Amino acid sequence: MSTKEHDSELLGAYVLGTLDEQEVRTVDEHMASCQKCRDELDGLRDMESALGEVPPEAFLDGPPEGGDLLLQRTLRQVRSERAGQTLRRRAVLGAVAAVAAAAVLGGGVLIGQNTGERTHEATPPAPSVAATVPPAQPGGMKVVEGRSASTGSEMRLRVTPAVDWIRLNVSAMGIPVGERCRVVVVAKDGSREIAGSWLVADEKKGANLDGSAAVPLDDVDKVVIENDQGKEYVSVEV
């Protein structure tokens, strides 16, 4: 994606965290001047959140007829119910997941963030799929906070486990304006995975972003905020 191009597939890879650092930087620069891409990115993140709340077996029946229109209507409904109507929102997540799986993943491959060996082949699509309330989410959500004495930067982290991966919500403050930062999940074996990135616009107000990583919660050692040159601003143990 150049600074003038609009590439939906690249935005999807950006949300899933499968881009390398140079590609992430390119997308960040493009979105800074492209409202269309920022709007589409918000929609993709809504879709990713909906997919994360549905068990893998919900994907196996494939999308219903008229899936594109159903996806658009359902996403609008999910967004309109963010003000606390949790039970009604869960009732439509099954339909979101089935349609979004086909729209984003190209017809039947269930993915996390870096798919690798974590993909599962789906059965042929059924004529329709019913919207059902998914089972309760797995327990074990963690909320941790940390502050670096050397940089003065602060982080508040919420980690929600899913099946073999995690969702993150990160609030960061005290990072200089203009820094290109990323959220890095460090596993106990030392491997690292970028869960999200952003360009710092306000040091005092800070930033809040969502991300995900294909690392089971029990395998996570810590979460780090660093700039694109590898300078660490703050980290918290999980």
GROMACS .gro file of C-alpha atoms in nm:
model
  238
    1MET     CA    1   0.000   0.000   0.000
    2SER     CA    2   0.151   0.331  -0.106
    3THR     CA    3   0.047   0.657   0.053
    4LYS     CA    4  -0.230   0.694  -0.208
    5GLU     CA    5  -0.354   0.338  -0.258
    6HIS     CA    6  -0.648   0.172  -0.086
    7ASP     CA    7  -0.589  -0.201  -0.026
    8SER     CA    8  -0.857  -0.384   0.175
    9GLU     CA    9  -0.656  -0.708   0.188
   10LEU     CA   10  -0.359  -0.526   0.340
   11LEU     CA   11  -0.588  -0.366   0.600
   12GLY     CA   12  -0.716  -0.712   0.692
   13ALA     CA   13  -0.360  -0.837   0.738
   14TYR     CA   14  -0.288  -0.526   0.947
   15VAL     CA   15  -0.574  -0.608   1.187
   16LEU     CA   16  -0.463  -0.971   1.212
   17GLY     CA   17  -0.105  -0.866   1.290
   18THR     CA   18   0.054  -1.062   1.003
   19LEU     CA   19   0.243  -0.770   0.845
   20ASP     CA   20   0.613  -0.710   0.896
   21GLU     CA   21   0.736  -0.387   1.054
   22GLN     CA   22   0.790  -0.205   0.725
   23GLU     CA   23   0.439  -0.292   0.606
   24VAL     CA   24   0.290  -0.178   0.939
   25ARG     CA   25   0.474   0.153   0.905
   26THR     CA   26   0.345   0.195   0.549
   27VAL     CA   27  -0.016   0.129   0.653
   28ASP     CA   28   0.015   0.372   0.946
   29GLU     CA   29   0.140   0.646   0.714
   30HIS     CA   30  -0.140   0.581   0.465
   31MET     CA   31  -0.419   0.582   0.725
   32ALA     CA   32  -0.298   0.914   0.865
   33SER     CA   33  -0.433   1.079   0.548
   34CYS     CA   34  -0.708   0.836   0.440
   35GLN     CA   35  -1.043   0.855   0.620
   36LYS     CA   36  -1.182   0.572   0.405
   37CYS     CA   37  -0.914   0.332   0.529
   38ARG     CA   38  -0.962   0.443   0.890
   39ASP     CA   39  -1.335   0.374   0.863
   40GLU     CA   40  -1.272   0.035   0.704
   41LEU     CA   41  -1.018  -0.049   0.975
   42ASP     CA   42  -1.280   0.020   1.243
   43GLY     CA   43  -1.518  -0.219   1.067
   44LEU     CA   44  -1.252  -0.491   1.043
   45ARG     CA   45  -1.173  -0.458   1.413
   46ASP     CA   46  -1.544  -0.492   1.496
   47MET     CA   47  -1.550  -0.803   1.283
   48GLU     CA   48  -1.240  -0.947   1.452
   49SER     CA   49  -1.393  -0.885   1.793
   50ALA     CA   50  -1.714  -1.060   1.689
   51LEU     CA   51  -1.521  -1.358   1.553
   52GLY     CA   52  -1.329  -1.387   1.878
   53GLU     CA   53  -1.651  -1.428   2.079
   54VAL     CA   54  -1.776  -1.729   1.886
   55PRO     CA   55  -1.646  -2.087   1.935
   56PRO     CA   56  -1.467  -2.251   1.638
   57GLU     CA   57  -1.753  -2.490   1.564
   58ALA     CA   58  -1.976  -2.195   1.475
   59PHE     CA   59  -1.773  -2.145   1.158
   60LEU     CA   60  -1.827  -2.491   1.013
   61ASP     CA   61  -2.166  -2.434   0.850
   62GLY     CA   62  -2.045  -2.153   0.625
   63PRO     CA   63  -2.226  -1.830   0.535
   64PRO     CA   64  -2.599  -1.794   0.472
   65GLU     CA   65  -2.744  -1.675   0.144
   66GLY     CA   66  -2.719  -1.299   0.100
   67GLY     CA   67  -2.420  -1.304   0.333
   68ASP     CA   68  -2.273  -0.970   0.229
   69LEU     CA   69  -2.592  -0.780   0.310
   70LEU     CA   70  -2.643  -0.976   0.631
   71LEU     CA   71  -2.288  -0.896   0.741
   72GLN     CA   72  -2.340  -0.524   0.685
   73ARG     CA   73  -2.671  -0.521   0.872
   74THR     CA   74  -2.536  -0.727   1.160
   75LEU     CA   75  -2.223  -0.518   1.205
   76ARG     CA   76  -2.439  -0.206   1.219
   77GLN     CA   77  -2.651  -0.373   1.485
   78VAL     CA   78  -2.345  -0.475   1.690
   79ARG     CA   79  -2.211  -0.119   1.681
   80SER     CA   80  -2.547   0.030   1.784
   81GLU     CA   81  -2.569  -0.196   2.090
   82ARG     CA   82  -2.235  -0.107   2.246
   83ALA     CA   83  -2.410   0.108   2.510
   84GLY     CA   84  -2.481  -0.189   2.734
   85GLN     CA   85  -2.724  -0.418   2.552
   86THR     CA   86  -2.488  -0.713   2.594
   87LEU     CA   87  -2.744  -0.993   2.576
   88ARG     CA   88  -2.896  -0.871   2.249
   89ARG     CA   89  -2.552  -0.826   2.101
   90ARG     CA   90  -2.455  -1.186   2.176
   91ALA     CA   91  -2.763  -1.310   1.995
   92VAL     CA   92  -2.635  -1.181   1.660
   93LEU     CA   93  -2.271  -1.286   1.696
   94GLY     CA   94  -2.329  -1.630   1.547
   95ALA     CA   95  -2.450  -1.476   1.223
   96VAL     CA   96  -2.163  -1.227   1.219
   97ALA     CA   97  -1.908  -1.504   1.260
   98ALA     CA   98  -2.043  -1.725   0.984
   99VAL     CA   99  -2.072  -1.444   0.731
  100ALA     CA  100  -1.749  -1.272   0.829
  101ALA     CA  101  -1.555  -1.597   0.810
  102ALA     CA  102  -1.645  -1.630   0.444
  103ALA     CA  103  -1.604  -1.260   0.365
  104VAL     CA  104  -1.263  -1.220   0.525
  105LEU     CA  105  -1.113  -1.566   0.511
  106GLY     CA  106  -1.224  -1.662   0.162
  107GLY     CA  107  -1.463  -1.951   0.220
  108GLY     CA  108  -1.397  -2.171   0.516
  109VAL     CA  109  -1.059  -2.143   0.685
  110LEU     CA  110  -1.070  -2.049   1.050
  111ILE     CA  111  -0.775  -1.831   1.148
  112GLY     CA  112  -0.631  -1.667   1.453
  113GLN     CA  113  -0.368  -1.401   1.396
  114ASN     CA  114  -0.062  -1.574   1.253
  115THR     CA  115  -0.239  -1.881   1.121
  116GLY     CA  116   0.048  -2.120   1.048
  117GLU     CA  117  -0.060  -2.463   1.175
  118ARG     CA  118  -0.362  -2.324   1.357
  119THR     CA  119  -0.594  -2.341   1.056
  120HIS     CA  120  -0.887  -2.582   1.040
  121GLU     CA  121  -1.058  -2.696   0.723
  122ALA     CA  122  -1.430  -2.635   0.723
  123THR     CA  123  -1.707  -2.859   0.595
  124PRO     CA  124  -1.901  -2.761   0.281
  125PRO     CA  125  -2.138  -2.471   0.351
  126ALA     CA  126  -2.493  -2.551   0.454
  127PRO     CA  127  -2.791  -2.370   0.298
  128SER     CA  128  -2.832  -2.147   0.604
  129VAL     CA  129  -2.705  -2.088   0.954
  130ALA     CA  130  -2.904  -1.994   1.262
  131ALA     CA  131  -2.802  -1.708   1.489
  132THR     CA  132  -2.745  -1.866   1.829
  133VAL     CA  133  -2.618  -1.735   2.159
  134PRO     CA  134  -2.256  -1.856   2.201
  135PRO     CA  135  -2.148  -2.021   2.525
  136ALA     CA  136  -1.987  -1.817   2.802
  137GLN     CA  137  -1.634  -1.699   2.738
  138PRO     CA  138  -1.345  -1.878   2.908
  139GLY     CA  139  -1.245  -1.729   3.239
  140GLY     CA  140  -0.907  -1.591   3.325
  141MET     CA  141  -0.922  -1.231   3.199
  142LYS     CA  142  -0.635  -1.032   3.348
  143VAL     CA  143  -0.592  -0.660   3.408
  144VAL     CA  144  -0.243  -0.533   3.492
  145GLU     CA  145  -0.079  -0.192   3.511
  146GLY     CA  146   0.279  -0.073   3.499
  147ARG     CA  147   0.495   0.238   3.492
  148SER     CA  148   0.856   0.270   3.380
  149ALA     CA  149   1.075   0.463   3.623
  150SER     CA  150   1.325   0.544   3.348
  151THR     CA  151   1.084   0.674   3.080
  152GLY     CA  152   0.781   0.774   3.288
  153SER     CA  153   0.556   0.588   3.044
  154GLU     CA  154   0.252   0.404   3.175
  155MET     CA  155   0.045   0.111   3.049
  156ARG     CA  156  -0.284  -0.041   3.153
  157LEU     CA  157  -0.343  -0.381   2.994
  158ARG     CA  158  -0.651  -0.602   2.976
  159VAL     CA  159  -0.593  -0.953   2.839
  160THR     CA  160  -0.883  -1.181   2.748
  161PRO     CA  161  -0.805  -1.545   2.663
  162ALA     CA  162  -0.958  -1.725   2.367
  163VAL     CA  163  -0.877  -2.067   2.220
  164ASP     CA  164  -0.496  -2.066   2.167
  165TRP     CA  165  -0.481  -1.686   2.138
  166ILE     CA  166  -0.552  -1.368   2.331
  167ARG     CA  167  -0.727  -1.036   2.281
  168LEU     CA  168  -0.567  -0.725   2.428
  169ASN     CA  169  -0.683  -0.376   2.517
  170VAL     CA  170  -0.396  -0.138   2.586
  171SER     CA  171  -0.399   0.214   2.729
  172ALA     CA  172  -0.065   0.394   2.705
  173MET     CA  173   0.043   0.734   2.837
  174GLY     CA  174   0.365   0.931   2.866
  175ILE     CA  175   0.515   0.847   2.526
  176PRO     CA  176   0.654   1.138   2.320
  177VAL     CA  177   0.441   1.274   2.035
  178GLY     CA  178   0.543   1.144   1.693
  179GLU     CA  179   0.677   0.809   1.811
  180ARG     CA  180   0.570   0.508   1.605
  181CYS     CA  181   0.493   0.252   1.872
  182ARG     CA  182   0.390  -0.111   1.878
  183VAL     CA  183   0.250  -0.352   2.133
  184VAL     CA  184   0.463  -0.667   2.150
  185VAL     CA  185   0.355  -0.989   2.320
  186VAL     CA  186   0.659  -1.179   2.449
  187ALA     CA  187   0.610  -1.551   2.508
  188LYS     CA  188   0.786  -1.753   2.777
  189ASP     CA  189   1.009  -1.910   2.510
  190GLY     CA  190   1.130  -1.564   2.407
  191SER     CA  191   0.932  -1.541   2.083
  192ARG     CA  192   0.770  -1.206   2.006
  193GLU     CA  193   0.451  -1.114   1.824
  194ILE     CA  194   0.328  -0.765   1.735
  195ALA     CA  195  -0.032  -0.723   1.851
  196GLY     CA  196  -0.086  -0.367   1.729
  197SER     CA  197   0.080  -0.035   1.648
  198TRP     CA  198   0.001   0.335   1.639
  199LEU     CA  199   0.148   0.682   1.591
  200VAL     CA  200   0.153   0.884   1.916
  201ALA     CA  201  -0.054   1.201   1.878
  202ASP     CA  202  -0.089   1.318   2.240
  203GLU     CA  203   0.161   1.238   2.515
  204LYS     CA  204  -0.061   1.334   2.810
  205LYS     CA  205  -0.392   1.203   2.680
  206GLY     CA  206  -0.227   0.886   2.556
  207ALA     CA  207  -0.382   0.621   2.334
  208ASN     CA  208  -0.612   0.323   2.364
  209LEU     CA  209  -0.606   0.037   2.116
  210ASP     CA  210  -0.718  -0.322   2.074
  211GLY     CA  211  -0.507  -0.605   1.938
  212SER     CA  212  -0.464  -0.980   1.936
  213ALA     CA  213  -0.186  -1.237   1.934
  214ALA     CA  214  -0.175  -1.607   1.852
  215VAL     CA  215  -0.024  -1.698   2.188
  216PRO     CA  216  -0.216  -1.888   2.460
  217LEU     CA  217  -0.252  -1.686   2.779
  218ASP     CA  218  -0.055  -1.940   2.982
  219ASP     CA  219   0.241  -1.899   2.745
  220VAL     CA  220   0.260  -1.520   2.773
  221ASP     CA  221   0.550  -1.377   2.974
  222LYS     CA  222   0.499  -1.003   2.931
  223VAL     CA  223   0.365  -0.730   2.705
  224VAL     CA  224   0.596  -0.452   2.590
  225ILE     CA  225   0.539  -0.111   2.433
  226GLU     CA  226   0.835  -0.005   2.219
  227ASN     CA  227   0.902   0.224   1.925
  228ASP     CA  228   0.987   0.113   1.573
  229GLN     CA  229   1.358   0.126   1.659
  230GLY     CA  230   1.316  -0.120   1.946
  231LYS     CA  231   1.336   0.130   2.233
  232GLU     CA  232   1.124   0.000   2.521
  233TYR     CA  233   0.899   0.253   2.694
  234VAL     CA  234   0.712   0.031   2.939
  235SER     CA  235   0.635  -0.336   2.997
  236VAL     CA  236   0.412  -0.541   3.227
  237GLU     CA  237   0.428  -0.905   3.326
  238VAL     CA  238   0.112  -1.106   3.259
   0.00000   0.00000   0.00000
